[in-house]
Short mmCIF file of C-alpha atoms in Angstrom, two decimals:
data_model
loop_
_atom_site.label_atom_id
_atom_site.label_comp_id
_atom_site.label_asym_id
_atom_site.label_seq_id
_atom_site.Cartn_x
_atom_site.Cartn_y
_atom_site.Cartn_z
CA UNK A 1 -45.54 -38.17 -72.09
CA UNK A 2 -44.28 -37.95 -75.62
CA UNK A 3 -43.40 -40.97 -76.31
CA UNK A 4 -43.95 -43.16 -79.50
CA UNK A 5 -44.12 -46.90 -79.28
CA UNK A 6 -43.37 -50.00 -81.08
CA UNK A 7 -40.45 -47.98 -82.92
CA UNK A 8 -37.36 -50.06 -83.82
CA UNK A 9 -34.01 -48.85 -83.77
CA UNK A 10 -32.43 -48.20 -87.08
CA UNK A 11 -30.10 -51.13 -87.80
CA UNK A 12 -28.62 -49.58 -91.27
CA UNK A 13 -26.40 -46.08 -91.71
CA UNK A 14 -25.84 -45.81 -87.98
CA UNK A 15 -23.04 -43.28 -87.74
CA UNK A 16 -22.79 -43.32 -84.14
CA UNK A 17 -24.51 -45.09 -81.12
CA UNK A 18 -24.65 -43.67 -77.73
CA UNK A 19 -26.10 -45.83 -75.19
CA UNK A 20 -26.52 -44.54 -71.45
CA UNK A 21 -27.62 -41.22 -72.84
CA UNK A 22 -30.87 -39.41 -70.41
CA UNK A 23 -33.40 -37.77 -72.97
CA UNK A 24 -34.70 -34.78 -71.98
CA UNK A 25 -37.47 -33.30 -74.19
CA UNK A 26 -38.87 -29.72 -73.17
CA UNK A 27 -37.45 -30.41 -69.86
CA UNK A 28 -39.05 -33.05 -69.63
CA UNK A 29 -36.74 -36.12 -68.28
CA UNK A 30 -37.78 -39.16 -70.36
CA UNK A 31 -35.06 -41.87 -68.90
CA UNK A 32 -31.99 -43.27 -69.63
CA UNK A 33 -31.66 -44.81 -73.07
CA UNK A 34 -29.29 -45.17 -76.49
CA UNK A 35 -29.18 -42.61 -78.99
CA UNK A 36 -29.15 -43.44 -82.37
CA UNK A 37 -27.66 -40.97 -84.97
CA UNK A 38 -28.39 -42.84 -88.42
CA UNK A 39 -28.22 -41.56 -91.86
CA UNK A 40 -32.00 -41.35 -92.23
CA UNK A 41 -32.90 -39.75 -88.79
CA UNK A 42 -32.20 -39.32 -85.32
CA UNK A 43 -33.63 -41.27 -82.62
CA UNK A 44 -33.81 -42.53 -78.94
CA UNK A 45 -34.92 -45.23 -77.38
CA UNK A 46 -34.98 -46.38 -73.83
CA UNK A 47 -34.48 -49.53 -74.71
CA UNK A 48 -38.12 -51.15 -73.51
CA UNK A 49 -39.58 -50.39 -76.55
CA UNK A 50 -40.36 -46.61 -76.06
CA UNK A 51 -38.57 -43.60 -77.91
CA UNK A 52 -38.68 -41.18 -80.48
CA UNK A 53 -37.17 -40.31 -83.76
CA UNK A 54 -36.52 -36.84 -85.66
CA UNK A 55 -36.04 -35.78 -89.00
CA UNK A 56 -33.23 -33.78 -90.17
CA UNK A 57 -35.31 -31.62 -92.08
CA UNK A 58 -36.92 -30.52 -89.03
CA UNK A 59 -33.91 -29.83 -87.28
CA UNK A 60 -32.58 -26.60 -86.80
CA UNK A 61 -29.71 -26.97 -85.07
CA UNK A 62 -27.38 -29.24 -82.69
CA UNK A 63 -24.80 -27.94 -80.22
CA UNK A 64 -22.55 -29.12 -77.03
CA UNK A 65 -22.94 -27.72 -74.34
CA UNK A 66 -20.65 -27.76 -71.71
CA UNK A 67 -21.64 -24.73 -69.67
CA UNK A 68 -22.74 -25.90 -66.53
CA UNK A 69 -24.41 -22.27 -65.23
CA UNK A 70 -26.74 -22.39 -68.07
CA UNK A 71 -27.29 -26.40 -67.95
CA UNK A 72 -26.01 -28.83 -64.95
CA UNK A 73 -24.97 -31.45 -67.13
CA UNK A 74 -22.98 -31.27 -70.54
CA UNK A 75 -24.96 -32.18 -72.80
CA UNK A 76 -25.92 -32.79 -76.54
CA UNK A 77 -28.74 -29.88 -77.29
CA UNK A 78 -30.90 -30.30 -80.24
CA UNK A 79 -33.33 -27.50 -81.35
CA UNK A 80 -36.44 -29.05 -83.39
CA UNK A 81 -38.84 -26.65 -85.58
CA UNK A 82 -42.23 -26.98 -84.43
CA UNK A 83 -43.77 -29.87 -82.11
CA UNK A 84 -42.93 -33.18 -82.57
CA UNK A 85 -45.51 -34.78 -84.97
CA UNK A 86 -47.50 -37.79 -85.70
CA UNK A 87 -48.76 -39.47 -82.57
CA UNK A 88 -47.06 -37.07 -80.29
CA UNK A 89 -49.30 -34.60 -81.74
CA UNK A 90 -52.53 -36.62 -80.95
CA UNK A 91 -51.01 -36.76 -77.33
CA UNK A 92 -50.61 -33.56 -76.81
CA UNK A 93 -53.57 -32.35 -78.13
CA UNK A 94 -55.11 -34.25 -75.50
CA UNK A 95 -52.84 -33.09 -72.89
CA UNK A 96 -52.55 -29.65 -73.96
CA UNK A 97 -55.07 -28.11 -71.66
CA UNK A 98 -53.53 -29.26 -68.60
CA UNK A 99 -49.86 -29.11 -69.42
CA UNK A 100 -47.49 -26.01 -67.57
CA UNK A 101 -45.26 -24.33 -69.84
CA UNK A 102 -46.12 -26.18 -72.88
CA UNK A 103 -47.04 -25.32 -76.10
CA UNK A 104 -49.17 -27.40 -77.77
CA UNK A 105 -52.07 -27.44 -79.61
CA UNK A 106 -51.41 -24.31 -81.35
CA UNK A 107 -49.30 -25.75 -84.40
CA UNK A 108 -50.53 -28.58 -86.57
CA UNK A 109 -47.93 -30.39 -88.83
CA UNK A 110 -44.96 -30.53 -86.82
CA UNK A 111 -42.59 -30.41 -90.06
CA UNK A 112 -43.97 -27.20 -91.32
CA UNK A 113 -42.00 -24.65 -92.50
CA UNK A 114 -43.91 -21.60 -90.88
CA UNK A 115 -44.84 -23.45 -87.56
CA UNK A 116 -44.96 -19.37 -86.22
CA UNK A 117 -41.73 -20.51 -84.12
CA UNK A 118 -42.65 -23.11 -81.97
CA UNK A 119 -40.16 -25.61 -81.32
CA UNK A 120 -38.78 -28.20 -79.45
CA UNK A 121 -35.71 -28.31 -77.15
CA UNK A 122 -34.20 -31.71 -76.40
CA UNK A 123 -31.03 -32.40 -74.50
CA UNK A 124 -29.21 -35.44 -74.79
CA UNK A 125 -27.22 -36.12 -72.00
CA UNK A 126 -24.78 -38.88 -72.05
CA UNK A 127 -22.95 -40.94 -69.09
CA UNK A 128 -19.79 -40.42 -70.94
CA UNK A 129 -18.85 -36.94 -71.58
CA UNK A 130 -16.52 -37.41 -73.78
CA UNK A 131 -18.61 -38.52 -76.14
CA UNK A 132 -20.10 -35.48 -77.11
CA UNK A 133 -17.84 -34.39 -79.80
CA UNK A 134 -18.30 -37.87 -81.91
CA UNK A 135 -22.14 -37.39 -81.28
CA UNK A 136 -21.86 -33.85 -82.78
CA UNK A 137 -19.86 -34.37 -85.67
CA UNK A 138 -21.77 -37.32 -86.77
CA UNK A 139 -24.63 -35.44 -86.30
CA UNK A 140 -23.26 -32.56 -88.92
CA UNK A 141 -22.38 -35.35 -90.90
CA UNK A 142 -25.90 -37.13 -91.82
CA UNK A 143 -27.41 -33.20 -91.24
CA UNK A 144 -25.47 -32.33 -94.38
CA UNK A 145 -26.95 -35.15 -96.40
CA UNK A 146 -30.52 -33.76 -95.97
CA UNK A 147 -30.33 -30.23 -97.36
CA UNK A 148 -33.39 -28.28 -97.54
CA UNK A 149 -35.37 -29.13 -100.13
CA UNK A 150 -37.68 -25.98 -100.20
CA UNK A 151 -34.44 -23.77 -101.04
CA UNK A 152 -35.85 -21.79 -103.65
CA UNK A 153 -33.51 -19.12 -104.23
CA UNK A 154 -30.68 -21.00 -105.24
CA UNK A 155 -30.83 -23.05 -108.40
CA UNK A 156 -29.27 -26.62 -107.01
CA UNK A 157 -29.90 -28.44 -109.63
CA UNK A 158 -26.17 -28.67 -110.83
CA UNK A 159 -26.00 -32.66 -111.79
CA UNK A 160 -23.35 -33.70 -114.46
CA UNK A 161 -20.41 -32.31 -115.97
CA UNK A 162 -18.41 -29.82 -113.80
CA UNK A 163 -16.35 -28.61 -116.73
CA UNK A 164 -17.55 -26.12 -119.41
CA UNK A 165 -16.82 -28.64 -121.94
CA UNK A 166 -17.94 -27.01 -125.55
CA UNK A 167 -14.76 -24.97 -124.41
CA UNK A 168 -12.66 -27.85 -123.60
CA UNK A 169 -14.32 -29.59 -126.39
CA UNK A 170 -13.11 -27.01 -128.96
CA UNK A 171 -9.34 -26.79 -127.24
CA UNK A 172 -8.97 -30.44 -127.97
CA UNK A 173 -10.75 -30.64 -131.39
CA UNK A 174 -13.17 -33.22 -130.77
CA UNK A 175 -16.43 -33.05 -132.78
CA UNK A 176 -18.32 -35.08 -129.86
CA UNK A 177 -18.57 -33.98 -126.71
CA UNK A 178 -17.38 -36.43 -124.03
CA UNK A 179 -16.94 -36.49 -120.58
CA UNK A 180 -14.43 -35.66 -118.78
CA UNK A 181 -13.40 -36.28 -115.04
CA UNK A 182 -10.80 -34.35 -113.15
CA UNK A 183 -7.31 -36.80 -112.41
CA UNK A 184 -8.44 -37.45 -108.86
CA UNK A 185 -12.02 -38.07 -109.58
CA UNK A 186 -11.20 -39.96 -112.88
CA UNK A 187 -9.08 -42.22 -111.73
CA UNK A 188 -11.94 -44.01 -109.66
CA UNK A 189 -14.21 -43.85 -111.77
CA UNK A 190 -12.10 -46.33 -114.60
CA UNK A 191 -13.45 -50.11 -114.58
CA UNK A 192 -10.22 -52.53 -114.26
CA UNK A 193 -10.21 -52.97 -118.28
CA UNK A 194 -10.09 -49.20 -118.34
CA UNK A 195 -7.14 -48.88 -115.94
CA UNK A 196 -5.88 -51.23 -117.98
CA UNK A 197 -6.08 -49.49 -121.06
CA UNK A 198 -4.94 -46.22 -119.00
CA UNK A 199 -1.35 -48.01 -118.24
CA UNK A 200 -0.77 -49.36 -122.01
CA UNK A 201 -1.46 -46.33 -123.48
CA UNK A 202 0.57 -44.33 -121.07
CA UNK A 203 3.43 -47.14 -121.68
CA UNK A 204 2.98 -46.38 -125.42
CA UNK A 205 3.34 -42.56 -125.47
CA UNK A 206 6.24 -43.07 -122.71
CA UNK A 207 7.97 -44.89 -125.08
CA UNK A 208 8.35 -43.11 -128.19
CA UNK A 209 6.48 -40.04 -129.75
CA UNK A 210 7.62 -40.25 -133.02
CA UNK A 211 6.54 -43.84 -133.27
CA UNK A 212 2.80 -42.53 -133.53
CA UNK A 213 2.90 -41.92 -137.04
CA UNK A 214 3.88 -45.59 -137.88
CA UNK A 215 0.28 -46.44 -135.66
CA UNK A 216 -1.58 -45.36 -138.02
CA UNK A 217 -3.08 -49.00 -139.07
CA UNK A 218 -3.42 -49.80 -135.18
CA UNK A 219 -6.82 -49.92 -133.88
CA UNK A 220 -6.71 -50.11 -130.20
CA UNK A 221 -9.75 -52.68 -129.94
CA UNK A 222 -7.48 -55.36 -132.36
CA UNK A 223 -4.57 -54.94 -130.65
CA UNK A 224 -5.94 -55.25 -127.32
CA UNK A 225 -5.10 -58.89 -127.36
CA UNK A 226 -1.30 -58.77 -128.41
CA UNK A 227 -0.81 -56.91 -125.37
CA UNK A 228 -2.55 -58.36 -123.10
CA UNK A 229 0.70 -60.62 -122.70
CA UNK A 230 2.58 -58.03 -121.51
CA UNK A 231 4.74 -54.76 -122.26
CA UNK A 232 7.64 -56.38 -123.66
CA UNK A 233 5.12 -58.14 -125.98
CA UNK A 234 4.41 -54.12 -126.86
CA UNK A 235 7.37 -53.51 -126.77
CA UNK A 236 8.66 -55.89 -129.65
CA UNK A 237 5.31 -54.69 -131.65
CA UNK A 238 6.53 -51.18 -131.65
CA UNK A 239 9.56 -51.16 -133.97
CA UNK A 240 9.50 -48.39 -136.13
CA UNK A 241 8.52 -49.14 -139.51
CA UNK A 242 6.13 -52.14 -138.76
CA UNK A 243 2.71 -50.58 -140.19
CA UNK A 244 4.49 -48.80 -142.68
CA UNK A 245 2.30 -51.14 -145.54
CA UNK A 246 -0.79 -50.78 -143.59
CA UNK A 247 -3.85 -48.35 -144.52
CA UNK A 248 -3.44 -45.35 -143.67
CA UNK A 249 -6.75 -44.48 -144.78
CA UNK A 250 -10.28 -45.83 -142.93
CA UNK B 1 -9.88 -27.40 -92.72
CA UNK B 2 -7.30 -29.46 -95.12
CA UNK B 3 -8.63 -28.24 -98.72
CA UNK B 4 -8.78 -31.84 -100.07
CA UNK B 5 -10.97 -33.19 -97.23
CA UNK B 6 -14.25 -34.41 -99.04
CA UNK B 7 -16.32 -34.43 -95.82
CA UNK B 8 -19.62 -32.76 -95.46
CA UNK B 9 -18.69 -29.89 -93.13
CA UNK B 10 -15.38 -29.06 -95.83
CA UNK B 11 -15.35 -25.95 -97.69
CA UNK B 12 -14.91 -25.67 -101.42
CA UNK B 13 -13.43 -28.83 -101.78
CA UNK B 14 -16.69 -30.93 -101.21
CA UNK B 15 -18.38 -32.80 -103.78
CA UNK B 16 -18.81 -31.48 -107.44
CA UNK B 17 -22.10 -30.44 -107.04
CA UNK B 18 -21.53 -28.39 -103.87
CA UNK B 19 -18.31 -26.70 -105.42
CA UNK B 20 -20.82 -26.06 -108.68
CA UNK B 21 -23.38 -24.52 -106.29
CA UNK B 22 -21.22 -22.78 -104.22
CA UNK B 23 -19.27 -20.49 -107.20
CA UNK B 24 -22.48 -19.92 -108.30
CA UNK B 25 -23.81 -17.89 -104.83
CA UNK B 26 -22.32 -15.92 -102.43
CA UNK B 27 -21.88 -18.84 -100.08
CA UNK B 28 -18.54 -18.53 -101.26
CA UNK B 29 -18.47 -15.49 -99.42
CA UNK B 30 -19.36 -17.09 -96.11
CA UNK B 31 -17.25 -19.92 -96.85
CA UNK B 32 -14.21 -17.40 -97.02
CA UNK B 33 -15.13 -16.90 -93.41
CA UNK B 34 -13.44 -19.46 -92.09
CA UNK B 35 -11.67 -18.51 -89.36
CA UNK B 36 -13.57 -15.77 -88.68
CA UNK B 37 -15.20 -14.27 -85.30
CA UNK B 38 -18.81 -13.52 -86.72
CA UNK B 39 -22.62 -13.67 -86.00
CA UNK B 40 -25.21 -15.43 -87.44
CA UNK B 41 -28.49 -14.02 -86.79
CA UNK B 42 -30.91 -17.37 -86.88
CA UNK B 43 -34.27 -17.03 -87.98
CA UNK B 44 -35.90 -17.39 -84.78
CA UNK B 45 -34.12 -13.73 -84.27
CA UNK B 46 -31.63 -16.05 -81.72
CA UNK B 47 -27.80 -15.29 -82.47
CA UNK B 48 -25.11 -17.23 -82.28
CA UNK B 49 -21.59 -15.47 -81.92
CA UNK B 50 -18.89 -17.55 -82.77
CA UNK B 51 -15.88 -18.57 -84.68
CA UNK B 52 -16.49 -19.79 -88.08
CA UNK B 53 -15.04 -23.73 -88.88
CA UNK B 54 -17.45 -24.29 -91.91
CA UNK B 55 -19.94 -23.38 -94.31
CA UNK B 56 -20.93 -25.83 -96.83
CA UNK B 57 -22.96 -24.82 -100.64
CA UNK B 58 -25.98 -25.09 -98.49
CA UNK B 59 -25.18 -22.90 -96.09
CA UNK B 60 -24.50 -25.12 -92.99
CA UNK B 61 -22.58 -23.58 -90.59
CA UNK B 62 -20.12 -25.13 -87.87
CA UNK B 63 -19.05 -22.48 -85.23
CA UNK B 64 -17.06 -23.39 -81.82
CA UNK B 65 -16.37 -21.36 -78.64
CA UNK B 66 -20.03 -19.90 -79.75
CA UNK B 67 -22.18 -17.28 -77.50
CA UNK B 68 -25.85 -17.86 -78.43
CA UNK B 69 -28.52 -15.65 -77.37
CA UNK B 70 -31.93 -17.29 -77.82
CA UNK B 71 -35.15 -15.13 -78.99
CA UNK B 72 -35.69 -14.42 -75.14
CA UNK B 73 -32.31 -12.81 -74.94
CA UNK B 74 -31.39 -15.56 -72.38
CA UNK B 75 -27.23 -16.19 -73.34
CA UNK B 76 -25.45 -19.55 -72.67
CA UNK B 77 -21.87 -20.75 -74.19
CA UNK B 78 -21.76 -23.26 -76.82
CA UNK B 79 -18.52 -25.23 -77.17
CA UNK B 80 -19.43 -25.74 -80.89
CA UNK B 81 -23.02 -25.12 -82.85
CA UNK B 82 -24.15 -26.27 -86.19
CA UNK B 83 -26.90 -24.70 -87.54
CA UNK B 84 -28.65 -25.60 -90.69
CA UNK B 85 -28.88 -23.16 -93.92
CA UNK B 86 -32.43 -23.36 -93.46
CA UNK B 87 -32.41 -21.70 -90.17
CA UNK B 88 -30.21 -18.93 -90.87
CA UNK B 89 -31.64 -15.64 -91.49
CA UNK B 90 -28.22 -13.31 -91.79
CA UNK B 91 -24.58 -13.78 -91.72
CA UNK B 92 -22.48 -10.70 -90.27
CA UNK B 93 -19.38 -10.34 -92.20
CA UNK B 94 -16.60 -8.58 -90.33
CA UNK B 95 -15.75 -5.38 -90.73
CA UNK B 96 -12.17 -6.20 -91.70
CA UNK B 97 -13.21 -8.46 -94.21
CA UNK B 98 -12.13 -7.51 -97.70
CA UNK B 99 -15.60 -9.12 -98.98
CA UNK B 100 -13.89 -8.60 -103.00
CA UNK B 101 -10.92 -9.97 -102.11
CA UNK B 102 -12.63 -12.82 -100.54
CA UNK B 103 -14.87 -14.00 -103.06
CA UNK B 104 -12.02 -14.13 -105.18
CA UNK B 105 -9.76 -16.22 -103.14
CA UNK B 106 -12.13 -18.63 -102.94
CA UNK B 107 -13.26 -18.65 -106.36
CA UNK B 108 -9.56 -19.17 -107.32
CA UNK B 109 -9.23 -22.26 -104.19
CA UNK B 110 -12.52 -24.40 -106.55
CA UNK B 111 -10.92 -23.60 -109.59
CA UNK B 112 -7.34 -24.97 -108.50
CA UNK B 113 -8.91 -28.05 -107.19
CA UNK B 114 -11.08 -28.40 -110.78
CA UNK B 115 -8.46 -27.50 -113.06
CA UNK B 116 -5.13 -29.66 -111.38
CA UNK B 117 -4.99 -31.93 -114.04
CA UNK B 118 -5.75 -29.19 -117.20
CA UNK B 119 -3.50 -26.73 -116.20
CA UNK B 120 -0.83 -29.85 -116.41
CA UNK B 121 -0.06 -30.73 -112.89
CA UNK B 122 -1.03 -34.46 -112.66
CA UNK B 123 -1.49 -36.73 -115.43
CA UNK B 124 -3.81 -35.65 -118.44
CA UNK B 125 -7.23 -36.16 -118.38
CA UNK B 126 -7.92 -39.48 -119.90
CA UNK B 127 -10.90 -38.87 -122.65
CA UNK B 128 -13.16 -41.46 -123.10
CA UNK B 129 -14.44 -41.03 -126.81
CA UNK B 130 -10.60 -42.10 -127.81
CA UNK B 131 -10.72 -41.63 -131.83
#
């Protein structure tokens, strides 16, 4: 047996729970238990204490598999890289010689990249059948958030700015370079005072263009508490030839 | 898949970073096979022969209705199969495939999503260092 003990379920980032699900590891029938398909890894337990958990990392692929010739039951199957690690690995070790079919004892770290192409087959076999596309696709879903860290070839550290903004920087004249968010993306990403601002300025150039040039003494941190009143408040601040004694110059 | 779907299996409208990634690589290329009837050859030599739903910037690919032939040549149907980046070795690209035409489609599908509020669809961008 395979089995590691005193494991917990995962009680956080649990994207889908599948109790009444049979593991079956290398063909090996380990019971009926819930499967657990959290954000951090996948696991099983058979609810008595005993289970196992996987890495995405180590992962290679998930599928459903509904063709009964090939596999009685439809299932969940998920194909591991290597030999499960850790104290499975201590187990097996010690089982290895008198195991059938099974290949231990020839890899070491079960997480290895070049584990010369041993791996793991578990099935996943729930009560409920049609379960099996909600197990899937929330197993693509926390598989995504583990890409492979030991990509080399591509350069994936793209963090920051999406735009090319010395160009956008030199369309709109601005000496600094800010930062700019796309309309969907920007939208969420204002604070309440900034949506705020957002709506009085857009009030302000929806009103009048030709007003701007009598703003020229209006700071938009001083004003900010006229208006916080509301628009007609603005409104009855914008008449044309207000700030026509202010500074122009600062 | 509905181009402004932000989930993980999407296309080139995921996150920032994997559209960034993405036009940067020829992922692009497999992501313009969406649709597609193709093979992936895994690195375990197994295939999987399928129809493409997804590829995501890190090469993650969801296939349904899949034939997979595993490194003993034993085949069994898959009703769908995702297989991680890591694990793929090549991606057959249909004959038909205009591979050009392609890259550019898809090229032109991140840039519309990027550049809807520049190119003055949408409200302007709002720019934080106001002067």
């Amino acid at each position: 047996m395979v089995l590691l003990k005193n494991i917990h379920p995962p009680t956080e980032g649990v994207r889908h729970e599948q109790a009444a699900t049979t593991a079956v590891l290398d063909g090996q029938r380990l019971g009926c238990g819930t499967l657990y398909v959290a954000e951090t890894r996948l696991s099983w337990f058979d609810g008595s204490g005993l289970g196992f958990s996987l890495e995405y990392p180590s992962i290679g692929l998930h599928a459903i598999s509904r063709d009964v010739s090939a596999y009685p039951q439809e299932h969940l199957y998920v194909m591991v890289n290597g030999k499960l690690s850790g104290e499975n690995e201590a187990e097996m070790a010690e089982k290895g010689a008198g195991d059938d079919g099974n290949d231990s004892g020839g890899s070491s770290d079960g997480d290895d990249d070049d584990d010369e192409g041993m791996i793991t087959e578990i099935r996943f076999v729930p009560t409920d059948k049609t379960s099996l596309e909600s197990m899937f696709s929330a197993m693509c879903e926390c598989q995504a958030l583990h890409p492979d860290p030991d990509d080399e070839d591509s350069d994936n550290d793209f963090e920051g700015e999406e735009y090319d903004v010395e160009e956008a920087g030199s369309e709109h004249g601005h000496a600094d370079i800010p930062t700019f968010y796309t309309c969907d993306e920007g939208l969420s990403a204002l604070t309440q005072e900034g949506q705020a601002t957002l709506e009085r300025l857009e009030g302000m150039l929806a009103q009048s263009v030709s007003q701007q040039y009598h703003m020229a003494g209006v700071r938009t941190e001083e004003t900010k508490a006229e208006f916080e009143e509301g628009m007609e408040v603005d409104a009855a601040a914008m008449e044309a030839g207000q700030f026509e004694d202010a500074d122009v110059e600062h | 898949m509905d181009p402004g779907d932000p989930g993980p299996c999407g296309d080139a409208a995921g996150s920032i970073r994997e559209r960034t990634i993405a036009e940067n690589s020829l992922v692009v290329l497999l992501q313009g096979l969406q649709g597609h009837v193709t093979t992936v050859e895994l690195r375990d030599e197994s295939t999987a022969r399928g129809r493409v739903l997804s590829v995501d910037a890190f090469m993650n690919i969801r296939l349904e209705d899949v034939v997979f032939q595993d490194r003993r040549g034993r085949t069994v149907h898959l009703q769908q199969l995702f297989v991680t980046g890591r694990n793929v070795r090549y991606v057959h690209v249909p004959d038909r495939v205009d591979i050009l035409q392609t890259v550019q489609n898809q090229l032109a599908r991140i840039h519309r999503v990027r550049n809807f509020a520049s190119h003055g669809g949408g409200r302007r961008e709002f720019c934080r260092n106001a002067k």
